[in-house]
Short mmCIF file of C-alpha atoms and ligand atoms in Angstrom, two decimals:
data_model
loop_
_atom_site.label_atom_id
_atom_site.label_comp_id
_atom_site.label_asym_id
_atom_site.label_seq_id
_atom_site.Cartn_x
_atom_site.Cartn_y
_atom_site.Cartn_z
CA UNK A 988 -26.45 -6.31 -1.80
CA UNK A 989 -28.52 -5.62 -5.04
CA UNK A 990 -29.09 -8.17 -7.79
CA UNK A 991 -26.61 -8.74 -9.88
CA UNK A 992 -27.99 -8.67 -13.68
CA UNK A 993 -28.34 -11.62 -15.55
CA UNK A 994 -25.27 -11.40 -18.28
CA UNK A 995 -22.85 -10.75 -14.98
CA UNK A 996 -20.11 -13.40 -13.58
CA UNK A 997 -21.95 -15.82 -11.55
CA UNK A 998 -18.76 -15.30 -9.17
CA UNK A 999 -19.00 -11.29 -9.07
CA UNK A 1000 -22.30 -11.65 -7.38
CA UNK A 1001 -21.07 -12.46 -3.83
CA UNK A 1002 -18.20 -9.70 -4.34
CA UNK A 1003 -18.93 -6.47 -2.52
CA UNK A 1004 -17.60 -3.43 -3.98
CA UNK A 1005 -14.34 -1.82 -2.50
CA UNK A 1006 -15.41 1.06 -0.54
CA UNK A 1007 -12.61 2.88 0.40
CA UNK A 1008 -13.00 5.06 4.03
CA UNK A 1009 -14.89 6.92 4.51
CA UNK A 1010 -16.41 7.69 1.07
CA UNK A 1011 -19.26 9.71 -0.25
CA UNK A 1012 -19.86 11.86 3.16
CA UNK A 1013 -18.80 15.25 3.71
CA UNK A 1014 -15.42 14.93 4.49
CA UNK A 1015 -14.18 18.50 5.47
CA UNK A 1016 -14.40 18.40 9.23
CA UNK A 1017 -13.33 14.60 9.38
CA UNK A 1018 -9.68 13.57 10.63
CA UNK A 1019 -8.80 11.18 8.01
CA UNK A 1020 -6.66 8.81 9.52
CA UNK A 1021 -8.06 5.60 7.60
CA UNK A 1022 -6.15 5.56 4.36
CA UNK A 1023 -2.50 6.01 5.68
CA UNK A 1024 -2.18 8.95 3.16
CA UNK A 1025 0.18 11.90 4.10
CA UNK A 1026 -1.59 14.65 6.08
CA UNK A 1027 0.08 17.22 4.43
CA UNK A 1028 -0.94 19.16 0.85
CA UNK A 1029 1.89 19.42 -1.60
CA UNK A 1030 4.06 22.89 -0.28
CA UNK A 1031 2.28 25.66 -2.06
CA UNK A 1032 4.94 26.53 -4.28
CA UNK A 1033 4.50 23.18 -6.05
CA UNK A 1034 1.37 23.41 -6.55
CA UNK A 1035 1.30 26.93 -7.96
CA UNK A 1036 4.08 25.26 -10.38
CA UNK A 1037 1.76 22.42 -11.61
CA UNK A 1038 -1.33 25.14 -11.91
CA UNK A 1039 1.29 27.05 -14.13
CA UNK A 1040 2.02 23.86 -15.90
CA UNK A 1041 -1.39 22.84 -16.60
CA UNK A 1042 -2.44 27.01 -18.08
CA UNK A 1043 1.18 26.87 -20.09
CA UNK A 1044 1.97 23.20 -21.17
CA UNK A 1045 -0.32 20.99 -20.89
CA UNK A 1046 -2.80 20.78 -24.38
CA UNK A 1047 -6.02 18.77 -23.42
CA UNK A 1048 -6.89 17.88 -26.66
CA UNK A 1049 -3.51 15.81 -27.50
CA UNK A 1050 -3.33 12.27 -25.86
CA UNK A 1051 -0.28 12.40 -22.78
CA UNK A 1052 3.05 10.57 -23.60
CA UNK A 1053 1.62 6.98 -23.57
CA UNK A 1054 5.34 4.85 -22.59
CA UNK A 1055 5.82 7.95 -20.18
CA UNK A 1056 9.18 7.83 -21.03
CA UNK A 1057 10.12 10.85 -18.85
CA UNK A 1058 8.81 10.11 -15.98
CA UNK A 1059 10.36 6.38 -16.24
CA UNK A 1060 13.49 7.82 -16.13
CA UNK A 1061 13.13 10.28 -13.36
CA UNK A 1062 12.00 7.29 -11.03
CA UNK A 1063 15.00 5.20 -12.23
CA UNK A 1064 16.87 7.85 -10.91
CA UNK A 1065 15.69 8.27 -8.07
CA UNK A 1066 15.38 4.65 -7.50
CA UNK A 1067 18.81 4.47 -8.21
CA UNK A 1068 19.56 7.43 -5.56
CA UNK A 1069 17.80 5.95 -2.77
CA UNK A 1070 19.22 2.78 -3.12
CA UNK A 1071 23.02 4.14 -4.07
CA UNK A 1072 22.51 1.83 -6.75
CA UNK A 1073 25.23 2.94 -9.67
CA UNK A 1074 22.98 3.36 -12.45
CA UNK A 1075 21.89 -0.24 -12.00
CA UNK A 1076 18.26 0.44 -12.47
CA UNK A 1077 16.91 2.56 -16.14
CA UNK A 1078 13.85 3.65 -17.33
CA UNK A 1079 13.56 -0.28 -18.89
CA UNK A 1080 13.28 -1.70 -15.57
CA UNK A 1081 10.25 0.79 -14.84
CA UNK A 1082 6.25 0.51 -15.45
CA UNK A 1083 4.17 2.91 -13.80
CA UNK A 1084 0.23 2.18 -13.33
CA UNK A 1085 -2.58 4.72 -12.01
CA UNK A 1086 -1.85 3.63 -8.95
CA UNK A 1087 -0.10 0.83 -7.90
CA UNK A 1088 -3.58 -1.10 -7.63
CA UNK A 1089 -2.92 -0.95 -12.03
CA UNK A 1090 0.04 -2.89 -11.65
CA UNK A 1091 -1.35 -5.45 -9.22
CA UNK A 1092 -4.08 -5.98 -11.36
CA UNK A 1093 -1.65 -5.77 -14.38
CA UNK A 1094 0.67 -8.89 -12.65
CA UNK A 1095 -2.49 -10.77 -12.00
CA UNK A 1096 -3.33 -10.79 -15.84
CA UNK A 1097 0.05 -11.73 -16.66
CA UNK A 1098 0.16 -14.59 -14.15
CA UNK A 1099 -2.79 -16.21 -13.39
CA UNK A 1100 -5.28 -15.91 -15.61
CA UNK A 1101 -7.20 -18.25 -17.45
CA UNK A 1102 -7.16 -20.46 -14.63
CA UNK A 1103 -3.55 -21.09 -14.94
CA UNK A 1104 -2.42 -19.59 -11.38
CA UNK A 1105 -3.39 -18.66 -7.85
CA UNK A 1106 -1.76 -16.38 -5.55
CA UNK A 1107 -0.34 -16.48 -1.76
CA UNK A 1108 -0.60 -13.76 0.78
CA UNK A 1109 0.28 -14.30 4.96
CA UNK A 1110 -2.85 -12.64 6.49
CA UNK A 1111 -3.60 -9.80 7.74
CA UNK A 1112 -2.59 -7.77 4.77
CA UNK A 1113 -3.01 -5.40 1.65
CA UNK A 1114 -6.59 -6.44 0.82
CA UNK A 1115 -6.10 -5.83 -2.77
CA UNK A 1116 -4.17 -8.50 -3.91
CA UNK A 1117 -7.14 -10.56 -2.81
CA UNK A 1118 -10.07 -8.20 -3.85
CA UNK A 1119 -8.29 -7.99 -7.48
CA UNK A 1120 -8.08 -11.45 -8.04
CA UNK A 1121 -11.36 -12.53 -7.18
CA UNK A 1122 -12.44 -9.84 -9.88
CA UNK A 1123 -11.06 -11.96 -12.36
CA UNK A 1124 -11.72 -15.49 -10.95
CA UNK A 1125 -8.10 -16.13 -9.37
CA UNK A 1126 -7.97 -17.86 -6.54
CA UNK A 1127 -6.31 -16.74 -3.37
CA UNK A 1128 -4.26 -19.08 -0.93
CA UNK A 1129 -3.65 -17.31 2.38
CA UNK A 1130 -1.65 -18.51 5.43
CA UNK A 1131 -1.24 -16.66 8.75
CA UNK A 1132 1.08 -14.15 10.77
CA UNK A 1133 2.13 -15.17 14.15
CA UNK A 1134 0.44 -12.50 16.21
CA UNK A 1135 3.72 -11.85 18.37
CA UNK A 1136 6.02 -10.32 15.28
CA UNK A 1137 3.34 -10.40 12.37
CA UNK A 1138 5.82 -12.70 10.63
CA UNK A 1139 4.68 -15.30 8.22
CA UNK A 1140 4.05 -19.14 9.33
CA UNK A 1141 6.54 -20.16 6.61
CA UNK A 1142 6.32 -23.56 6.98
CA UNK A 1143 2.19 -23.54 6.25
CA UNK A 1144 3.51 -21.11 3.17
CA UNK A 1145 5.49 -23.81 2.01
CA UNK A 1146 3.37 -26.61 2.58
CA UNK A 1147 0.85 -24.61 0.74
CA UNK A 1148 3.31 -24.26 -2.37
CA UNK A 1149 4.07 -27.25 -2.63
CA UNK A 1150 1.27 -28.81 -2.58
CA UNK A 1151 -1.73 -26.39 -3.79
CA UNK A 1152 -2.65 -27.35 -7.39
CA UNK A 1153 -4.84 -26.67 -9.92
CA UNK A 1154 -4.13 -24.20 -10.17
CA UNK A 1155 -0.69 -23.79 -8.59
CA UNK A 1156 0.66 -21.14 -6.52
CA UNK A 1157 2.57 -18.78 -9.23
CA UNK A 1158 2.38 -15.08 -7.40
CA UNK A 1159 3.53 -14.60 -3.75
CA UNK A 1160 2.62 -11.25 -2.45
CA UNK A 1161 4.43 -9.52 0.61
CA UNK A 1162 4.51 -5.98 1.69
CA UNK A 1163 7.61 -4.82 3.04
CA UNK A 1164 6.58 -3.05 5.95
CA UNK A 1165 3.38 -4.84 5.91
CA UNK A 1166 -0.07 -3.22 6.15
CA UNK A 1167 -1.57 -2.83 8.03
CA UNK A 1168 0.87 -4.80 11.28
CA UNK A 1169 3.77 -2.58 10.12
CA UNK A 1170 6.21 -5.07 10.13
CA UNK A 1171 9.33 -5.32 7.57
CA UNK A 1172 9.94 -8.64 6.45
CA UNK A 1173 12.26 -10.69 8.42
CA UNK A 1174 15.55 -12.29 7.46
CA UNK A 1175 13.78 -15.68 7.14
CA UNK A 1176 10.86 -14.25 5.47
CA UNK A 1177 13.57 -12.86 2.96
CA UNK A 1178 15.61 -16.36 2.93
CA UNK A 1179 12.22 -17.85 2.23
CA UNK A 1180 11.28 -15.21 -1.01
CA UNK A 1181 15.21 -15.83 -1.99
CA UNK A 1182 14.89 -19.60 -2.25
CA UNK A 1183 11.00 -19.93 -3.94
CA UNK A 1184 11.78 -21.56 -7.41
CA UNK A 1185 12.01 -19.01 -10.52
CA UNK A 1186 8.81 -19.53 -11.81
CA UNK A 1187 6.85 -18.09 -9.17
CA UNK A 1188 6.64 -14.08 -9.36
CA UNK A 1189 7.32 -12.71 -6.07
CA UNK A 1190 5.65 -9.14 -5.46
CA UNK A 1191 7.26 -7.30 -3.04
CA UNK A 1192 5.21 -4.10 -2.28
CA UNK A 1193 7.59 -0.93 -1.07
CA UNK A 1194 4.33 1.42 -0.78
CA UNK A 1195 5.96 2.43 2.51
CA UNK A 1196 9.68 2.40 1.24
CA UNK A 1197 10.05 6.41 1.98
CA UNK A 1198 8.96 5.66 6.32
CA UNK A 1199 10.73 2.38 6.67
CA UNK A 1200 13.88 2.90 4.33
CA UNK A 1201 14.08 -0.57 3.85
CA UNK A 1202 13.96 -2.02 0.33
CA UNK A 1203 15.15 -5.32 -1.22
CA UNK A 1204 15.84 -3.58 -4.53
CA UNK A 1205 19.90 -4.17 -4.08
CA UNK A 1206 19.04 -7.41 -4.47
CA UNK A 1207 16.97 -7.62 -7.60
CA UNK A 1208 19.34 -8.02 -10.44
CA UNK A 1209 20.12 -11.51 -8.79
CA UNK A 1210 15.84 -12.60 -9.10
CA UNK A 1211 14.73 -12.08 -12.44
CA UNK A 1212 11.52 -13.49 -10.46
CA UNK A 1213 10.88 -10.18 -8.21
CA UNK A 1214 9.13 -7.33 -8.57
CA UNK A 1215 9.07 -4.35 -6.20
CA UNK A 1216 6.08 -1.94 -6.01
CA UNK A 1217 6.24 1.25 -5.14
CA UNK A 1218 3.59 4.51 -4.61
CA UNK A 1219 3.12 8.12 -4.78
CA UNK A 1220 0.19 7.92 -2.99
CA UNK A 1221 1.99 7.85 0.41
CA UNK A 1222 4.94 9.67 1.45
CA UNK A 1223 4.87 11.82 -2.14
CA UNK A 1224 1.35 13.47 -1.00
CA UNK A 1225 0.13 12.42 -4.33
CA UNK A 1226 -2.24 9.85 -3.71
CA UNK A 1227 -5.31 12.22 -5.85
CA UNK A 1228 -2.64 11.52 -9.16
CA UNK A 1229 -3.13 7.55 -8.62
CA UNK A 1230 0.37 7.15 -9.56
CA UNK A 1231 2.63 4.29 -8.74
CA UNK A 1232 5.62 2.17 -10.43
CA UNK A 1233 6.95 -1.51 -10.37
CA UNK A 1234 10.81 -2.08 -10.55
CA UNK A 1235 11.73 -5.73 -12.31
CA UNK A 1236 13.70 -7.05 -14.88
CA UNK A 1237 13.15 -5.43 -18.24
CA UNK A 1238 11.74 -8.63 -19.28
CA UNK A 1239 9.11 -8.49 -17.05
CA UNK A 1240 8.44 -4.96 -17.41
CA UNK A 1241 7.84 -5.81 -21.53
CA UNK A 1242 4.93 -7.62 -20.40
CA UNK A 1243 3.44 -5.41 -18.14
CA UNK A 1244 3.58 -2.64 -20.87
CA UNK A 1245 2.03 -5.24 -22.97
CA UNK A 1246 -0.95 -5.80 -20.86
CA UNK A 1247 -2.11 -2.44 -19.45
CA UNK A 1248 -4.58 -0.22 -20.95
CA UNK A 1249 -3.06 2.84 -23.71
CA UNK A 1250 -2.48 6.18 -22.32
CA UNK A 1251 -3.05 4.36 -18.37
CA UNK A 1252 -1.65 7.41 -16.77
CA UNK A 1253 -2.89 10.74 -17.15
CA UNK A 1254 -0.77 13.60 -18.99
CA UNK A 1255 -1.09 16.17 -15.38
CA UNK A 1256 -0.37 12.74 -13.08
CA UNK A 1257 2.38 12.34 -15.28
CA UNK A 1258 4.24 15.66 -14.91
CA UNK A 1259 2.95 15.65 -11.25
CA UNK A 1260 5.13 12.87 -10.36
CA UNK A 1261 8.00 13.98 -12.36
CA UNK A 1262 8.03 17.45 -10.08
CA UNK A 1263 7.70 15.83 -7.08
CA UNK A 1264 10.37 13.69 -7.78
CA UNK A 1265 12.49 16.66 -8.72
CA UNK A 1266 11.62 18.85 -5.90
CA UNK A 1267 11.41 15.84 -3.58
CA UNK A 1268 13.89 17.99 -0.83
CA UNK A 1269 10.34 19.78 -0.48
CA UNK A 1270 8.43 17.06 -0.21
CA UNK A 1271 9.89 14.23 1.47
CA UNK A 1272 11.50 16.26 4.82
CA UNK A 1273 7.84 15.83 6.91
CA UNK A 1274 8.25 11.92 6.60
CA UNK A 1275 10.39 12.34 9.61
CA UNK A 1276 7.83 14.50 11.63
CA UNK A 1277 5.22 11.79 10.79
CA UNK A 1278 8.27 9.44 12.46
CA UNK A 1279 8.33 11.26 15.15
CA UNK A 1280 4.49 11.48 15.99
CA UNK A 1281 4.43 7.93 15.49
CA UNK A 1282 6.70 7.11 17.95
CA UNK A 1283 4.63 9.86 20.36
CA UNK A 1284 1.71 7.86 19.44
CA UNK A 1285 2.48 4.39 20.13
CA UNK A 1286 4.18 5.75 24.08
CA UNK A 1287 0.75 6.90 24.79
CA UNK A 1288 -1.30 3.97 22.74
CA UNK A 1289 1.24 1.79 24.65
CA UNK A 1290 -0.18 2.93 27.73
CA UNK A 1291 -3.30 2.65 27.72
CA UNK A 1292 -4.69 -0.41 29.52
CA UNK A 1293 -7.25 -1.72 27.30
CA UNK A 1294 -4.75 -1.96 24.26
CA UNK A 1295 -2.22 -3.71 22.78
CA UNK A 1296 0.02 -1.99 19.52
CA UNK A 1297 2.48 -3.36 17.75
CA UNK A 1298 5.73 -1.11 16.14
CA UNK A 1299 5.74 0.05 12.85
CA UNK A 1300 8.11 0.55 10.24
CA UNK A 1301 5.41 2.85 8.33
CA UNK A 1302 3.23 5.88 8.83
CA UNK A 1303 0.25 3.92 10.82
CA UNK A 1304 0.70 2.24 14.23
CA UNK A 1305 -1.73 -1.36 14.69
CA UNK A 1306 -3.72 -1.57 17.11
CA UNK A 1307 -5.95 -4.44 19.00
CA UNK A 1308 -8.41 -4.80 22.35
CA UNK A 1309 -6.43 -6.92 24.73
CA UNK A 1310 -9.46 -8.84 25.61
CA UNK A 1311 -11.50 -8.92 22.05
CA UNK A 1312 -11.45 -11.50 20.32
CA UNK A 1313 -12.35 -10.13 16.81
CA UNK A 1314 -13.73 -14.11 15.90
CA UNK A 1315 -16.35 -13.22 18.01
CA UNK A 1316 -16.33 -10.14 18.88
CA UNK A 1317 -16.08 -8.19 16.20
CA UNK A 1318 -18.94 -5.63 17.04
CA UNK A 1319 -16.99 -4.31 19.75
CA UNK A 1320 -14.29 -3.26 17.18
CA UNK A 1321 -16.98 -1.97 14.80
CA UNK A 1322 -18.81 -0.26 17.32
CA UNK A 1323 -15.76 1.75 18.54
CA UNK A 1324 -14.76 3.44 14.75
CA UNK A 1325 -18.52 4.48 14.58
CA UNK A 1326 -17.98 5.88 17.92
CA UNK A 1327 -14.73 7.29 16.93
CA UNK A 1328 -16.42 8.66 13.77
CA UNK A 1329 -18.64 10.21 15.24
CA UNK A 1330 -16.59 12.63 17.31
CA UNK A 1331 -14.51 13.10 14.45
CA UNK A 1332 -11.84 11.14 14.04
CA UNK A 1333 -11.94 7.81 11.00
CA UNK A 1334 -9.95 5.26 11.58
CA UNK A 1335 -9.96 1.45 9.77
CA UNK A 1336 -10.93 -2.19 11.30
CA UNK A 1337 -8.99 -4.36 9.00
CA UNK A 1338 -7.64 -7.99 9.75
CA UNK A 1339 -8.99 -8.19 12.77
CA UNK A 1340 -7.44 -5.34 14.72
CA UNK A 1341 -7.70 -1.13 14.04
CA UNK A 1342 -5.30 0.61 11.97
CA UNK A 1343 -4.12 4.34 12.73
CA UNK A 1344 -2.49 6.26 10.30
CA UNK A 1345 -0.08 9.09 11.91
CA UNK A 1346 -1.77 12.44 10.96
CA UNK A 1347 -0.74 15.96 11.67
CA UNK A 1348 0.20 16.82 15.17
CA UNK A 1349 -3.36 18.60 16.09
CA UNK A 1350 -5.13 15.19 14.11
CA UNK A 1351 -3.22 12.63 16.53
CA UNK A 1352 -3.64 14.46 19.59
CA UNK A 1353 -7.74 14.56 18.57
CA UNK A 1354 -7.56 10.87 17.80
CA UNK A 1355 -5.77 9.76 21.42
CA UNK A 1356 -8.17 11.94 23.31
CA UNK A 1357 -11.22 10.96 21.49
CA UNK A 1358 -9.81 7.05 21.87
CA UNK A 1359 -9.28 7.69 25.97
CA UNK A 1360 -12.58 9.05 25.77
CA UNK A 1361 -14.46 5.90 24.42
CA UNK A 1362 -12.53 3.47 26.50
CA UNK A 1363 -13.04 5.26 29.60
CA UNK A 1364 -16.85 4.27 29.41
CA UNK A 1365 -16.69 0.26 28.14
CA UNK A 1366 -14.42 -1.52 26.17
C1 PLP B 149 -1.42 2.42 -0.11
C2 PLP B 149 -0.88 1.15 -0.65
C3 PLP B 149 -0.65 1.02 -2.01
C4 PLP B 149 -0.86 2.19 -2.90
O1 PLP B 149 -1.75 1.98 -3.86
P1 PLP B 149 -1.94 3.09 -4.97
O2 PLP B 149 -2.86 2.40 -5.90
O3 PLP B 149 -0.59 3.36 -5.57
O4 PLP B 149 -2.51 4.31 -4.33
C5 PLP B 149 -0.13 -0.16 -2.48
N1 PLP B 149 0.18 -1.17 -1.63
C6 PLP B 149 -0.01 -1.06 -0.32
C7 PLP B 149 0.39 -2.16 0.58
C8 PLP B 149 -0.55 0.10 0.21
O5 PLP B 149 -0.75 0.20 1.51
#
């Protein structure tokens, strides 16, 4: 790692940079199964309409609609859709960030800063909740999964609550399926987010809402001390638009407004979103061929010797070497996505295991064959 200048954060120094898979290479002949993205391009009648949009609509030289009023509501409706939620949700209890990365970062600002918070996450998971906060000195608490179901230890979560101070635990963050075990959270997990007192913020990420179909939205009116994030970046095919939305209580939605940036979201993300939303019967119909690879997938991942994998609620199947202990032998894992890599297929080693996303049909078939491959020879 280079120097860090002089004037910089004593604390940034030991903080790598986030370098997302597989970055800066030529990517073109790569299977990109690292990021959990959709395979699939937006239909190309979509994107001829957003190309029209951008020649006929769209004036570059005017800043976009900075409260993005529009596409607030067309989320609260379809929030309100998938959820057969009566209304119950409106554009007040919506704030969409470039990416839902904004909004984590947004929450963190609103929470913890100045020393006055830290945050909880069960391990493995999401490793931006932790990456974000150490950017701006919060500290994170984590406790671990049981490696059978990838649920929480809940009773080291609530030890931790209840007795981590200075600062105290005020965020909890969950993802419901989880990334990257795939688990949904668990009807104690959810007794144990129901019962935490009101003045801890629970963050309950939906990135994976559109594969899993589970969501605890129905049950947000009752905690004014949730908040549910969601993405385009997945199962939209959007994830180039960084787009992504939190659902809360309108009071907590006035202070995320209040702390993001002006004019956060691009004018073309903007409309991007909106259309997809609109034209979602285009979109959203391959989540269940993903589905159905997945399941493919994990029959054949399932059988082969050397592995064990877990089942998913979400559009990536997790992975581990039966007899690798990652503690100590975490080259093995490492040495197996270069390997992988190299015959073209990119896959992420994250929490101690490896992380598949379901691609196209052609990009999964490549990726078991490749994996047979490797652990023919060692392993
Ligand atoms: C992919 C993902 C996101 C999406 O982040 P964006 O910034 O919206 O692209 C958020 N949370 C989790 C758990 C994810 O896996």
């Amino acid at each position: 790692m280079s120097d860090c200048p002089a004037f910089i954060r004593s604390d940034l120094s030991e903080l790598a940079a986030y370098t997302p898979n597989p970055g800066g290479k030529d990517l073109s002949s790569l299977d990109r199964l690292d990021a959990n993205e959709s395979p699939y391009d937006l239909p190309e009648e979509l994107k001829a309409k957003l190309a029209w949009i951008y020649q006929q609509e769209i004036a570059t030289n005017r800043y976009p609609d900075g409260g993005h009023w529009q596409l607030r509501e067309a989320i609260a409706q379809y929030v309100n859709d998938s959820a057969n939620l009566d209304n119950a949700i409106a554009a007040a209890n919506i704030s969409v960030g470039n990416g839902s990365d904004e909004l984590i970062r947004s929450l963190l600002i609103a929470t913890c800063l100045n020393g006055e918070g830290a945050i909880l996450t069960a391990n493995p998971t999401f490793s931006m909740y932790g990456i974000l906060a150490k950017t701006l000195g919060i500290s994170s608490v984590t406790v671990p999964r049981r490696e059978t179901d990838w649920t929480t230890e809940l009773d080291t979560a609530r030890q931790a609550i209840a007795t981590v101070r200075n600062p105290p635990i005020k965020v909890v963050f969950v993802v419901h399926p989880n990334s990257p075990t795939g688990n949904i959270l668990s009807h104690s997990e959810l007794d144990w987010l129901r019962n935490l007192p009101s003045n801890i913020l629970v963050v309950i990420d939906e990135a994976y809402f559109e594969f899993s179909q589970t969501s605890v939205v129905n049950e947000l009116a009752e905690h004014p001390n949730w908040v549910i994030l969601r993405t385009f970046s997945k199962a939209f095919r959007l994830a180039a638009h960084r787009v992504g939305y939190a659902i809360a209580h309108p009071d907590l939605i006035a202070v995320l407004e209040k702390v993001r940036l002006p004019y956060n979201l691009p004018g073309f993300a903007q409309i991007a979103a909106k259309i997809a939303l609109q034209q979602r019967s285009l979109i959203l119909p391959l989540v269940s061929e993903t589905l159905q690879e997945k399941i493919k997938m994990w029959n054949i991942l399932a059988a082969i010797p050397q592995l064990k994998v877990w089942q998913s609620q979400a559009n990536f199947l997790y992975v581990k070497l039966k007899d690798c202990d990652p503690n100590h032998d975490s080259q093995k894992y490492t040495q197996l996505i270069d390997e992988l890599k190299l015959r073209g297929t990119s896959i992420r080693y994250t929490g101690g295991g490896l992380r598949i996303t379901i691609g196209t049909k052609a990009e999964n078939a490549r990726a078991i064959a490749r994996l047979q491959e490797l652990l023919k020879h060692s392993y």
